mmCIF file with all atom_site columns, C-alpha atoms in Angstrom:
data_model
loop_
_atom_site.group_PDB
_atom_site.id
_atom_site.type_symbol
_atom_site.label_atom_id
_atom_site.label_alt_id
_atom_site.label_comp_id
_atom_site.label_asym_id
_atom_site.label_entity_id
_atom_site.label_seq_id
_atom_site.pdbx_PDB_ins_code
_atom_site.Cartn_x
_atom_site.Cartn_y
_atom_site.Cartn_z
_atom_site.occupancy
_atom_site.B_iso_or_equiv
_atom_site.pdbx_formal_charge
_atom_site.auth_seq_id
_atom_site.auth_comp_id
_atom_site.auth_asym_id
_atom_site.auth_atom_id
_atom_site.pdbx_PDB_model_num
ATOM 1   C CA . UNK P 1 1   ? 24.460  196.686 147.124 1.00 0.00 ? 730 UNK P CA 1
ATOM 2   C CA . UNK P 1 2   ? 21.797  196.564 144.416 1.00 0.00 ? 731 UNK P CA 1
ATOM 3   C CA . UNK P 1 3   ? 21.083  199.617 142.342 1.00 0.00 ? 732 UNK P CA 1
ATOM 4   C CA . UNK P 1 4   ? 17.408  200.447 141.874 1.00 0.00 ? 733 UNK P CA 1
ATOM 5   C CA . UNK P 1 5   ? 16.380  202.531 138.958 1.00 0.00 ? 734 UNK P CA 1
ATOM 6   C CA . UNK P 1 6   ? 13.117  204.447 138.899 1.00 0.00 ? 735 UNK P CA 1
ATOM 7   C CA . UNK P 1 7   ? 11.042  203.942 135.755 1.00 0.00 ? 736 UNK P CA 1
ATOM 8   C CA . UNK P 1 8   ? 11.279  206.765 133.260 1.00 0.00 ? 737 UNK P CA 1
ATOM 9   C CA . UNK P 1 9   ? 8.296   208.999 132.587 1.00 0.00 ? 738 UNK P CA 1
ATOM 10  C CA . UNK P 1 10  ? 7.704   206.980 129.410 1.00 0.00 ? 739 UNK P CA 1
ATOM 11  C CA . UNK P 1 11  ? 7.344   203.587 131.090 1.00 0.00 ? 740 UNK P CA 1
ATOM 12  C CA . UNK P 1 12  ? 3.865   202.360 130.251 1.00 0.00 ? 741 UNK P CA 1
ATOM 13  C CA . UNK P 1 13  ? 2.210   200.094 132.769 1.00 0.00 ? 742 UNK P CA 1
ATOM 14  C CA . UNK P 1 14  ? -0.666  197.681 132.314 1.00 0.00 ? 743 UNK P CA 1
ATOM 15  C CA . UNK P 1 15  ? -3.216  198.799 134.903 1.00 0.00 ? 744 UNK P CA 1
ATOM 16  C CA . UNK P 1 16  ? -5.333  196.226 136.729 1.00 0.00 ? 745 UNK P CA 1
ATOM 17  C CA . UNK P 1 17  ? -8.200  198.720 136.867 1.00 0.00 ? 746 UNK P CA 1
ATOM 18  C CA . UNK P 1 18  ? -9.025  202.283 135.916 1.00 0.00 ? 747 UNK P CA 1
ATOM 19  C CA . UNK P 1 19  ? -11.409 204.151 138.176 1.00 0.00 ? 748 UNK P CA 1
ATOM 20  C CA . UNK P 1 20  ? -13.133 207.523 138.184 1.00 0.00 ? 749 UNK P CA 1
ATOM 21  C CA . UNK P 1 21  ? -10.525 208.573 140.769 1.00 0.00 ? 750 UNK P CA 1
ATOM 22  C CA . UNK P 1 22  ? -7.755  207.615 138.299 1.00 0.00 ? 751 UNK P CA 1
ATOM 23  C CA . UNK P 1 23  ? -9.410  209.685 135.576 1.00 0.00 ? 752 UNK P CA 1
ATOM 24  C CA . UNK P 1 24  ? -9.700  212.625 137.989 1.00 0.00 ? 753 UNK P CA 1
ATOM 25  C CA . UNK P 1 25  ? -6.003  212.252 138.865 1.00 0.00 ? 754 UNK P CA 1
ATOM 26  C CA . UNK P 1 26  ? -5.155  212.781 135.184 1.00 0.00 ? 755 UNK P CA 1
ATOM 27  C CA . UNK P 1 27  ? -7.795  215.234 133.971 1.00 0.00 ? 756 UNK P CA 1
ATOM 28  C CA . UNK P 1 28  ? -9.164  216.901 137.077 1.00 0.00 ? 757 UNK P CA 1
ATOM 29  C CA . UNK P 1 29  ? -12.765 216.726 138.199 1.00 0.00 ? 758 UNK P CA 1
ATOM 30  C CA . UNK P 1 30  ? -14.485 218.738 135.468 1.00 0.00 ? 759 UNK P CA 1
ATOM 31  C CA . UNK P 1 31  ? -17.995 217.763 134.400 1.00 0.00 ? 760 UNK P CA 1
ATOM 32  C CA . UNK P 1 32  ? -16.948 216.826 130.836 1.00 0.00 ? 761 UNK P CA 1
ATOM 33  C CA . UNK P 1 33  ? -13.222 215.926 130.830 1.00 0.00 ? 762 UNK P CA 1
ATOM 34  C CA . UNK P 1 34  ? -13.285 214.441 127.307 1.00 0.00 ? 763 UNK P CA 1
ATOM 35  C CA . UNK P 1 35  ? -15.458 217.162 125.775 1.00 0.00 ? 764 UNK P CA 1
ATOM 36  C CA . UNK P 1 36  ? -18.026 214.694 124.435 1.00 0.00 ? 765 UNK P CA 1
ATOM 37  C CA . UNK P 1 37  ? -20.955 215.030 126.858 1.00 0.00 ? 766 UNK P CA 1
ATOM 38  C CA . UNK P 1 38  ? -22.955 217.032 124.320 1.00 0.00 ? 767 UNK P CA 1
ATOM 39  C CA . UNK P 1 39  ? -22.877 213.995 121.988 1.00 0.00 ? 768 UNK P CA 1
ATOM 40  C CA . UNK P 1 40  ? -25.400 212.417 124.367 1.00 0.00 ? 769 UNK P CA 1
ATOM 41  C CA . UNK P 1 41  ? -23.955 208.909 123.983 1.00 0.00 ? 770 UNK P CA 1
ATOM 42  C CA . UNK P 1 42  ? -23.752 205.942 126.305 1.00 0.00 ? 771 UNK P CA 1
ATOM 43  C CA . UNK P 1 43  ? -20.219 204.511 126.308 1.00 0.00 ? 772 UNK P CA 1
ATOM 44  C CA . UNK P 1 44  ? -18.820 201.089 127.185 1.00 0.00 ? 773 UNK P CA 1
ATOM 45  C CA . UNK P 1 45  ? -16.154 200.783 129.860 1.00 0.00 ? 774 UNK P CA 1
ATOM 46  C CA . UNK P 1 46  ? -12.826 199.548 128.558 1.00 0.00 ? 775 UNK P CA 1
ATOM 47  C CA . UNK P 1 47  ? -11.526 196.091 129.500 1.00 0.00 ? 776 UNK P CA 1
ATOM 48  C CA . UNK P 1 48  ? -7.744  196.549 129.323 1.00 0.00 ? 777 UNK P CA 1
ATOM 49  C CA . UNK P 1 49  ? -5.999  199.677 130.588 1.00 0.00 ? 778 UNK P CA 1
ATOM 50  C CA . UNK P 1 50  ? -2.553  201.169 130.084 1.00 0.00 ? 779 UNK P CA 1
ATOM 51  C CA . UNK P 1 51  ? -1.110  204.135 131.927 1.00 0.00 ? 780 UNK P CA 1
ATOM 52  C CA . UNK P 1 52  ? 1.971   206.161 132.670 1.00 0.00 ? 781 UNK P CA 1
ATOM 53  C CA . UNK P 1 53  ? 2.936   207.208 136.175 1.00 0.00 ? 782 UNK P CA 1
ATOM 54  C CA . UNK P 1 54  ? 5.329   210.057 136.784 1.00 0.00 ? 783 UNK P CA 1
ATOM 55  C CA . UNK P 1 55  ? 6.550   210.741 140.303 1.00 0.00 ? 784 UNK P CA 1
ATOM 56  C CA . UNK P 1 56  ? 3.798   208.441 141.611 1.00 0.00 ? 785 UNK P CA 1
ATOM 57  C CA . UNK P 1 57  ? 1.033   210.313 139.778 1.00 0.00 ? 786 UNK P CA 1
ATOM 58  C CA . UNK P 1 58  ? -1.019  208.737 136.983 1.00 0.00 ? 787 UNK P CA 1
ATOM 59  C CA . UNK P 1 59  ? -0.494  211.171 134.078 1.00 0.00 ? 788 UNK P CA 1
ATOM 60  C CA . UNK P 1 60  ? -1.723  209.266 131.003 1.00 0.00 ? 789 UNK P CA 1
ATOM 61  C CA . UNK P 1 61  ? -4.175  206.482 130.176 1.00 0.00 ? 790 UNK P CA 1
ATOM 62  C CA . UNK P 1 62  ? -5.823  204.609 127.362 1.00 0.00 ? 791 UNK P CA 1
ATOM 63  C CA . UNK P 1 63  ? -8.186  201.677 127.412 1.00 0.00 ? 792 UNK P CA 1
ATOM 64  C CA . UNK P 1 64  ? -9.332  199.128 124.893 1.00 0.00 ? 793 UNK P CA 1
ATOM 65  C CA . UNK P 1 65  ? -11.743 196.286 124.273 1.00 0.00 ? 794 UNK P CA 1
ATOM 66  C CA . UNK P 1 66  ? -12.721 193.943 121.451 1.00 0.00 ? 795 UNK P CA 1
ATOM 67  C CA . UNK P 1 67  ? -16.035 194.697 119.722 1.00 0.00 ? 796 UNK P CA 1
ATOM 68  C CA . UNK P 1 68  ? -18.175 193.277 116.892 1.00 0.00 ? 797 UNK P CA 1
ATOM 69  C CA . UNK P 1 69  ? -18.528 195.364 113.729 1.00 0.00 ? 798 UNK P CA 1
ATOM 70  C CA . UNK P 1 70  ? -19.991 195.053 110.243 1.00 0.00 ? 799 UNK P CA 1
ATOM 71  C CA . UNK P 1 71  ? -18.125 196.749 107.375 1.00 0.00 ? 800 UNK P CA 1
ATOM 72  C CA . UNK P 1 72  ? -20.018 196.366 104.111 1.00 0.00 ? 801 UNK P CA 1
ATOM 73  C CA . UNK P 1 73  ? -20.821 192.651 103.990 1.00 0.00 ? 802 UNK P CA 1
ATOM 74  C CA . UNK P 1 74  ? -17.936 191.729 106.307 1.00 0.00 ? 803 UNK P CA 1
ATOM 75  C CA . UNK P 1 75  ? -18.771 190.784 109.899 1.00 0.00 ? 804 UNK P CA 1
ATOM 76  C CA . UNK P 1 76  ? -15.636 191.011 111.980 1.00 0.00 ? 805 UNK P CA 1
ATOM 77  C CA . UNK P 1 77  ? -14.246 192.474 115.179 1.00 0.00 ? 806 UNK P CA 1
ATOM 78  C CA . UNK P 1 78  ? -12.170 195.537 115.982 1.00 0.00 ? 807 UNK P CA 1
ATOM 79  C CA . UNK P 1 79  ? -10.177 196.591 118.991 1.00 0.00 ? 808 UNK P CA 1
ATOM 80  C CA . UNK P 1 80  ? -11.760 199.804 120.181 1.00 0.00 ? 809 UNK P CA 1
ATOM 81  C CA . UNK P 1 81  ? -9.421  202.351 121.753 1.00 0.00 ? 810 UNK P CA 1
ATOM 82  C CA . UNK P 1 82  ? -10.847 204.972 124.084 1.00 0.00 ? 811 UNK P CA 1
ATOM 83  C CA . UNK P 1 83  ? -10.390 206.957 127.230 1.00 0.00 ? 812 UNK P CA 1
ATOM 84  C CA . UNK P 1 84  ? -7.146  208.433 125.953 1.00 0.00 ? 813 UNK P CA 1
ATOM 85  C CA . UNK P 1 85  ? -6.153  210.987 128.554 1.00 0.00 ? 814 UNK P CA 1
ATOM 86  C CA . UNK P 1 86  ? -3.010  213.014 129.240 1.00 0.00 ? 815 UNK P CA 1
ATOM 87  C CA . UNK P 1 87  ? -2.643  215.429 132.152 1.00 0.00 ? 816 UNK P CA 1
ATOM 88  C CA . UNK P 1 88  ? -3.110  218.965 130.796 1.00 0.00 ? 817 UNK P CA 1
ATOM 89  C CA . UNK P 1 89  ? 0.188   220.159 132.308 1.00 0.00 ? 818 UNK P CA 1
ATOM 90  C CA . UNK P 1 90  ? 2.133   217.418 130.480 1.00 0.00 ? 819 UNK P CA 1
ATOM 91  C CA . UNK P 1 91  ? 0.617   217.528 127.004 1.00 0.00 ? 820 UNK P CA 1
ATOM 92  C CA . UNK P 1 92  ? 2.952   217.837 124.041 1.00 0.00 ? 821 UNK P CA 1
ATOM 93  C CA . UNK P 1 93  ? 5.582   215.531 125.549 1.00 0.00 ? 822 UNK P CA 1
ATOM 94  C CA . UNK P 1 94  ? 4.701   212.341 123.662 1.00 0.00 ? 823 UNK P CA 1
ATOM 95  C CA . UNK P 1 95  ? 2.739   210.686 126.477 1.00 0.00 ? 824 UNK P CA 1
ATOM 96  C CA . UNK P 1 96  ? -0.299  210.040 124.260 1.00 0.00 ? 825 UNK P CA 1
ATOM 97  C CA . UNK P 1 97  ? 1.975   208.398 121.676 1.00 0.00 ? 826 UNK P CA 1
ATOM 98  C CA . UNK P 1 98  ? 3.551   206.195 124.350 1.00 0.00 ? 827 UNK P CA 1
ATOM 99  C CA . UNK P 1 99  ? 0.336   205.028 125.978 1.00 0.00 ? 828 UNK P CA 1
ATOM 100 C CA . UNK P 1 100 ? -1.558  204.505 122.687 1.00 0.00 ? 829 UNK P CA 1
ATOM 101 C CA . UNK P 1 101 ? 1.422   202.627 121.197 1.00 0.00 ? 830 UNK P CA 1
ATOM 102 C CA . UNK P 1 102 ? 1.514   200.271 124.194 1.00 0.00 ? 831 UNK P CA 1
ATOM 103 C CA . UNK P 1 103 ? -2.228  199.654 123.903 1.00 0.00 ? 832 UNK P CA 1
ATOM 104 C CA . UNK P 1 104 ? -1.866  198.934 120.164 1.00 0.00 ? 833 UNK P CA 1
ATOM 105 C CA . UNK P 1 105 ? 0.992   196.511 120.847 1.00 0.00 ? 834 UNK P CA 1
ATOM 106 C CA . UNK P 1 106 ? -1.412  194.603 123.088 1.00 0.00 ? 835 UNK P CA 1
ATOM 107 C CA . UNK P 1 107 ? -4.247  194.940 120.546 1.00 0.00 ? 836 UNK P CA 1
ATOM 108 C CA . UNK P 1 108 ? -2.087  193.181 117.946 1.00 0.00 ? 837 UNK P CA 1
ATOM 109 C CA . UNK P 1 109 ? -2.122  190.065 120.176 1.00 0.00 ? 838 UNK P CA 1
ATOM 110 C CA . UNK P 1 110 ? -5.932  190.001 120.380 1.00 0.00 ? 839 UNK P CA 1
ATOM 111 C CA . UNK P 1 111 ? -6.712  188.871 116.830 1.00 0.00 ? 840 UNK P CA 1
ATOM 112 C CA . UNK P 1 112 ? -8.727  191.639 115.089 1.00 0.00 ? 841 UNK P CA 1
ATOM 113 C CA . UNK P 1 113 ? -7.183  193.267 112.058 1.00 0.00 ? 842 UNK P CA 1
ATOM 114 C CA . UNK P 1 114 ? -8.189  196.847 112.898 1.00 0.00 ? 843 UNK P CA 1
ATOM 115 C CA . UNK P 1 115 ? -8.115  199.353 115.729 1.00 0.00 ? 844 UNK P CA 1
ATOM 116 C CA . UNK P 1 116 ? -10.977 201.842 115.885 1.00 0.00 ? 845 UNK P CA 1
ATOM 117 C CA . UNK P 1 117 ? -11.480 205.071 117.806 1.00 0.00 ? 846 UNK P CA 1
ATOM 118 C CA . UNK P 1 118 ? -13.829 208.023 117.969 1.00 0.00 ? 847 UNK P CA 1
ATOM 119 C CA . UNK P 1 119 ? -12.558 211.536 118.630 1.00 0.00 ? 848 UNK P CA 1
ATOM 120 C CA . UNK P 1 120 ? -13.419 215.203 118.522 1.00 0.00 ? 849 UNK P CA 1
ATOM 121 C CA . UNK P 1 121 ? -12.375 216.921 115.243 1.00 0.00 ? 850 UNK P CA 1
ATOM 122 C CA . UNK P 1 122 ? -9.494  218.908 116.836 1.00 0.00 ? 851 UNK P CA 1
ATOM 123 C CA . UNK P 1 123 ? -7.816  215.600 117.797 1.00 0.00 ? 852 UNK P CA 1
ATOM 124 C CA . UNK P 1 124 ? -7.785  214.161 114.261 1.00 0.00 ? 853 UNK P CA 1
ATOM 125 C CA . UNK P 1 125 ? -4.298  215.580 113.431 1.00 0.00 ? 854 UNK P CA 1
ATOM 126 C CA . UNK P 1 126 ? -2.852  214.056 116.620 1.00 0.00 ? 855 UNK P CA 1
ATOM 127 C CA . UNK P 1 127 ? -4.139  210.600 115.760 1.00 0.00 ? 856 UNK P CA 1
ATOM 128 C CA . UNK P 1 128 ? -3.038  210.976 112.130 1.00 0.00 ? 857 UNK P CA 1
ATOM 129 C CA . UNK P 1 129 ? 0.496   211.627 113.400 1.00 0.00 ? 858 UNK P CA 1
ATOM 130 C CA . UNK P 1 130 ? 0.153   208.381 115.375 1.00 0.00 ? 859 UNK P CA 1
ATOM 131 C CA . UNK P 1 131 ? -0.700  206.458 112.180 1.00 0.00 ? 860 UNK P CA 1
ATOM 132 C CA . UNK P 1 132 ? -4.512  206.477 112.306 1.00 0.00 ? 861 UNK P CA 1
ATOM 133 C CA . UNK P 1 133 ? -6.675  207.006 109.197 1.00 0.00 ? 862 UNK P CA 1
ATOM 134 C CA . UNK P 1 134 ? -9.826  209.111 109.056 1.00 0.00 ? 863 UNK P CA 1
ATOM 135 C CA . UNK P 1 135 ? -12.952 207.275 107.959 1.00 0.00 ? 864 UNK P CA 1
ATOM 136 C CA . UNK P 1 136 ? -14.908 209.721 105.800 1.00 0.00 ? 865 UNK P CA 1
ATOM 137 C CA . UNK P 1 137 ? -18.353 208.227 106.291 1.00 0.00 ? 866 UNK P CA 1
ATOM 138 C CA . UNK P 1 138 ? -20.964 207.972 108.985 1.00 0.00 ? 867 UNK P CA 1
ATOM 139 C CA . UNK P 1 139 ? -20.706 205.071 111.390 1.00 0.00 ? 868 UNK P CA 1
ATOM 140 C CA . UNK P 1 140 ? -23.717 203.548 113.109 1.00 0.00 ? 869 UNK P CA 1
ATOM 141 C CA . UNK P 1 141 ? -23.277 202.686 116.796 1.00 0.00 ? 870 UNK P CA 1
ATOM 142 C CA . UNK P 1 142 ? -25.665 201.061 119.212 1.00 0.00 ? 871 UNK P CA 1
ATOM 143 C CA . UNK P 1 143 ? -27.357 203.075 121.922 1.00 0.00 ? 872 UNK P CA 1
ATOM 144 C CA . UNK P 1 144 ? -29.999 202.054 124.462 1.00 0.00 ? 873 UNK P CA 1
ATOM 145 C CA . UNK P 1 145 ? -32.736 203.615 122.287 1.00 0.00 ? 874 UNK P CA 1
ATOM 146 C CA . UNK P 1 146 ? -31.401 202.014 119.072 1.00 0.00 ? 875 UNK P CA 1
ATOM 147 C CA . UNK P 1 147 ? -28.649 202.700 116.514 1.00 0.00 ? 876 UNK P CA 1
ATOM 148 C CA . UNK P 1 148 ? -27.474 206.262 115.894 1.00 0.00 ? 877 UNK P CA 1
ATOM 149 C CA . UNK P 1 149 ? -24.874 207.843 113.637 1.00 0.00 ? 878 UNK P CA 1
ATOM 150 C CA . UNK P 1 150 ? -21.706 208.593 115.615 1.00 0.00 ? 879 UNK P CA 1
ATOM 151 C CA . UNK P 1 151 ? -21.398 212.405 115.846 1.00 0.00 ? 880 UNK P CA 1
ATOM 152 C CA . UNK P 1 152 ? -17.619 212.248 116.462 1.00 0.00 ? 881 UNK P CA 1
ATOM 153 C CA . UNK P 1 153 ? -14.914 211.518 113.890 1.00 0.00 ? 882 UNK P CA 1
ATOM 154 C CA . UNK P 1 154 ? -14.106 207.850 113.331 1.00 0.00 ? 883 UNK P CA 1
ATOM 155 C CA . UNK P 1 155 ? -10.529 206.692 112.781 1.00 0.00 ? 884 UNK P CA 1
ATOM 156 C CA . UNK P 1 156 ? -8.960  203.294 112.157 1.00 0.00 ? 885 UNK P CA 1
ATOM 157 C CA . UNK P 1 157 ? -5.507  201.779 112.107 1.00 0.00 ? 886 UNK P CA 1
ATOM 158 C CA . UNK P 1 158 ? -4.264  198.418 110.829 1.00 0.00 ? 887 UNK P CA 1
ATOM 159 C CA . UNK P 1 159 ? -3.161  196.018 113.548 1.00 0.00 ? 888 UNK P CA 1
ATOM 160 C CA . UNK P 1 160 ? -1.473  193.604 111.146 1.00 0.00 ? 889 UNK P CA 1
ATOM 161 C CA . UNK P 1 161 ? 0.477   193.906 107.898 1.00 0.00 ? 890 UNK P CA 1
ATOM 162 C CA . UNK P 1 162 ? -1.763  193.898 104.846 1.00 0.00 ? 891 UNK P CA 1
ATOM 163 C CA . UNK P 1 163 ? -4.898  194.951 106.743 1.00 0.00 ? 892 UNK P CA 1
ATOM 164 C CA . UNK P 1 164 ? -6.909  197.391 104.640 1.00 0.00 ? 893 UNK P CA 1
ATOM 165 C CA . UNK P 1 165 ? -10.276 198.798 105.670 1.00 0.00 ? 894 UNK P CA 1
ATOM 166 C CA . UNK P 1 166 ? -13.049 197.203 103.555 1.00 0.00 ? 895 UNK P CA 1
ATOM 167 C CA . UNK P 1 167 ? -15.478 199.303 101.521 1.00 0.00 ? 896 UNK P CA 1
ATOM 168 C CA . UNK P 1 168 ? -19.061 199.692 102.629 1.00 0.00 ? 897 UNK P CA 1
ATOM 169 C CA . UNK P 1 169 ? -21.308 200.982 105.371 1.00 0.00 ? 898 UNK P CA 1
ATOM 170 C CA . UNK P 1 170 ? -19.991 200.620 108.914 1.00 0.00 ? 899 UNK P CA 1
ATOM 171 C CA . UNK P 1 171 ? -22.004 199.567 111.953 1.00 0.00 ? 900 UNK P CA 1
ATOM 172 C CA . UNK P 1 172 ? -20.478 198.977 115.343 1.00 0.00 ? 901 UNK P CA 1
ATOM 173 C CA . UNK P 1 173 ? -22.635 196.252 116.871 1.00 0.00 ? 902 UNK P CA 1
ATOM 174 C CA . UNK P 1 174 ? -22.220 197.579 120.406 1.00 0.00 ? 903 UNK P CA 1
ATOM 175 C CA . UNK P 1 175 ? -22.157 200.762 122.402 1.00 0.00 ? 904 UNK P CA 1
ATOM 176 C CA . UNK P 1 176 ? -19.094 202.820 121.468 1.00 0.00 ? 905 UNK P CA 1
ATOM 177 C CA . UNK P 1 177 ? -15.937 202.541 123.528 1.00 0.00 ? 906 UNK P CA 1
#
């Protein structure tokens, strides 16, 4: 007889897709589940998705994609992290840490030296605990009507040893993630 063990609540899975129904499963069907609708931004869908299922229910997610950026005179790429979601009834249990860590492990295989994310000010301490650094300057992002200054807080993390954020103005050469 073979023993079968159920994955723990911390087992992070690579998801083949992430739909609106998946987001609703985690966050409910509120009009503004991430609290950023008033920013008035157009966002890019993520390419790679990571999630945690608990008792068959998707309870956490993050997505990522590689994007072009200019930092000072340096044209490079970053791995943008976004769509971080944890079911409200399970917050405070380390699920965000688990799913973001798995996404960053994958990001380290993609080539760019930096991870980048945008978040509401109340979430800055959470991401700082996860090793992210606050960028204390405005960041330009593309929008359908032209570039705008990102109204949310911008944070970065090194993806490789010795990666330090360059000095200079920052412009994401795409819609934000």
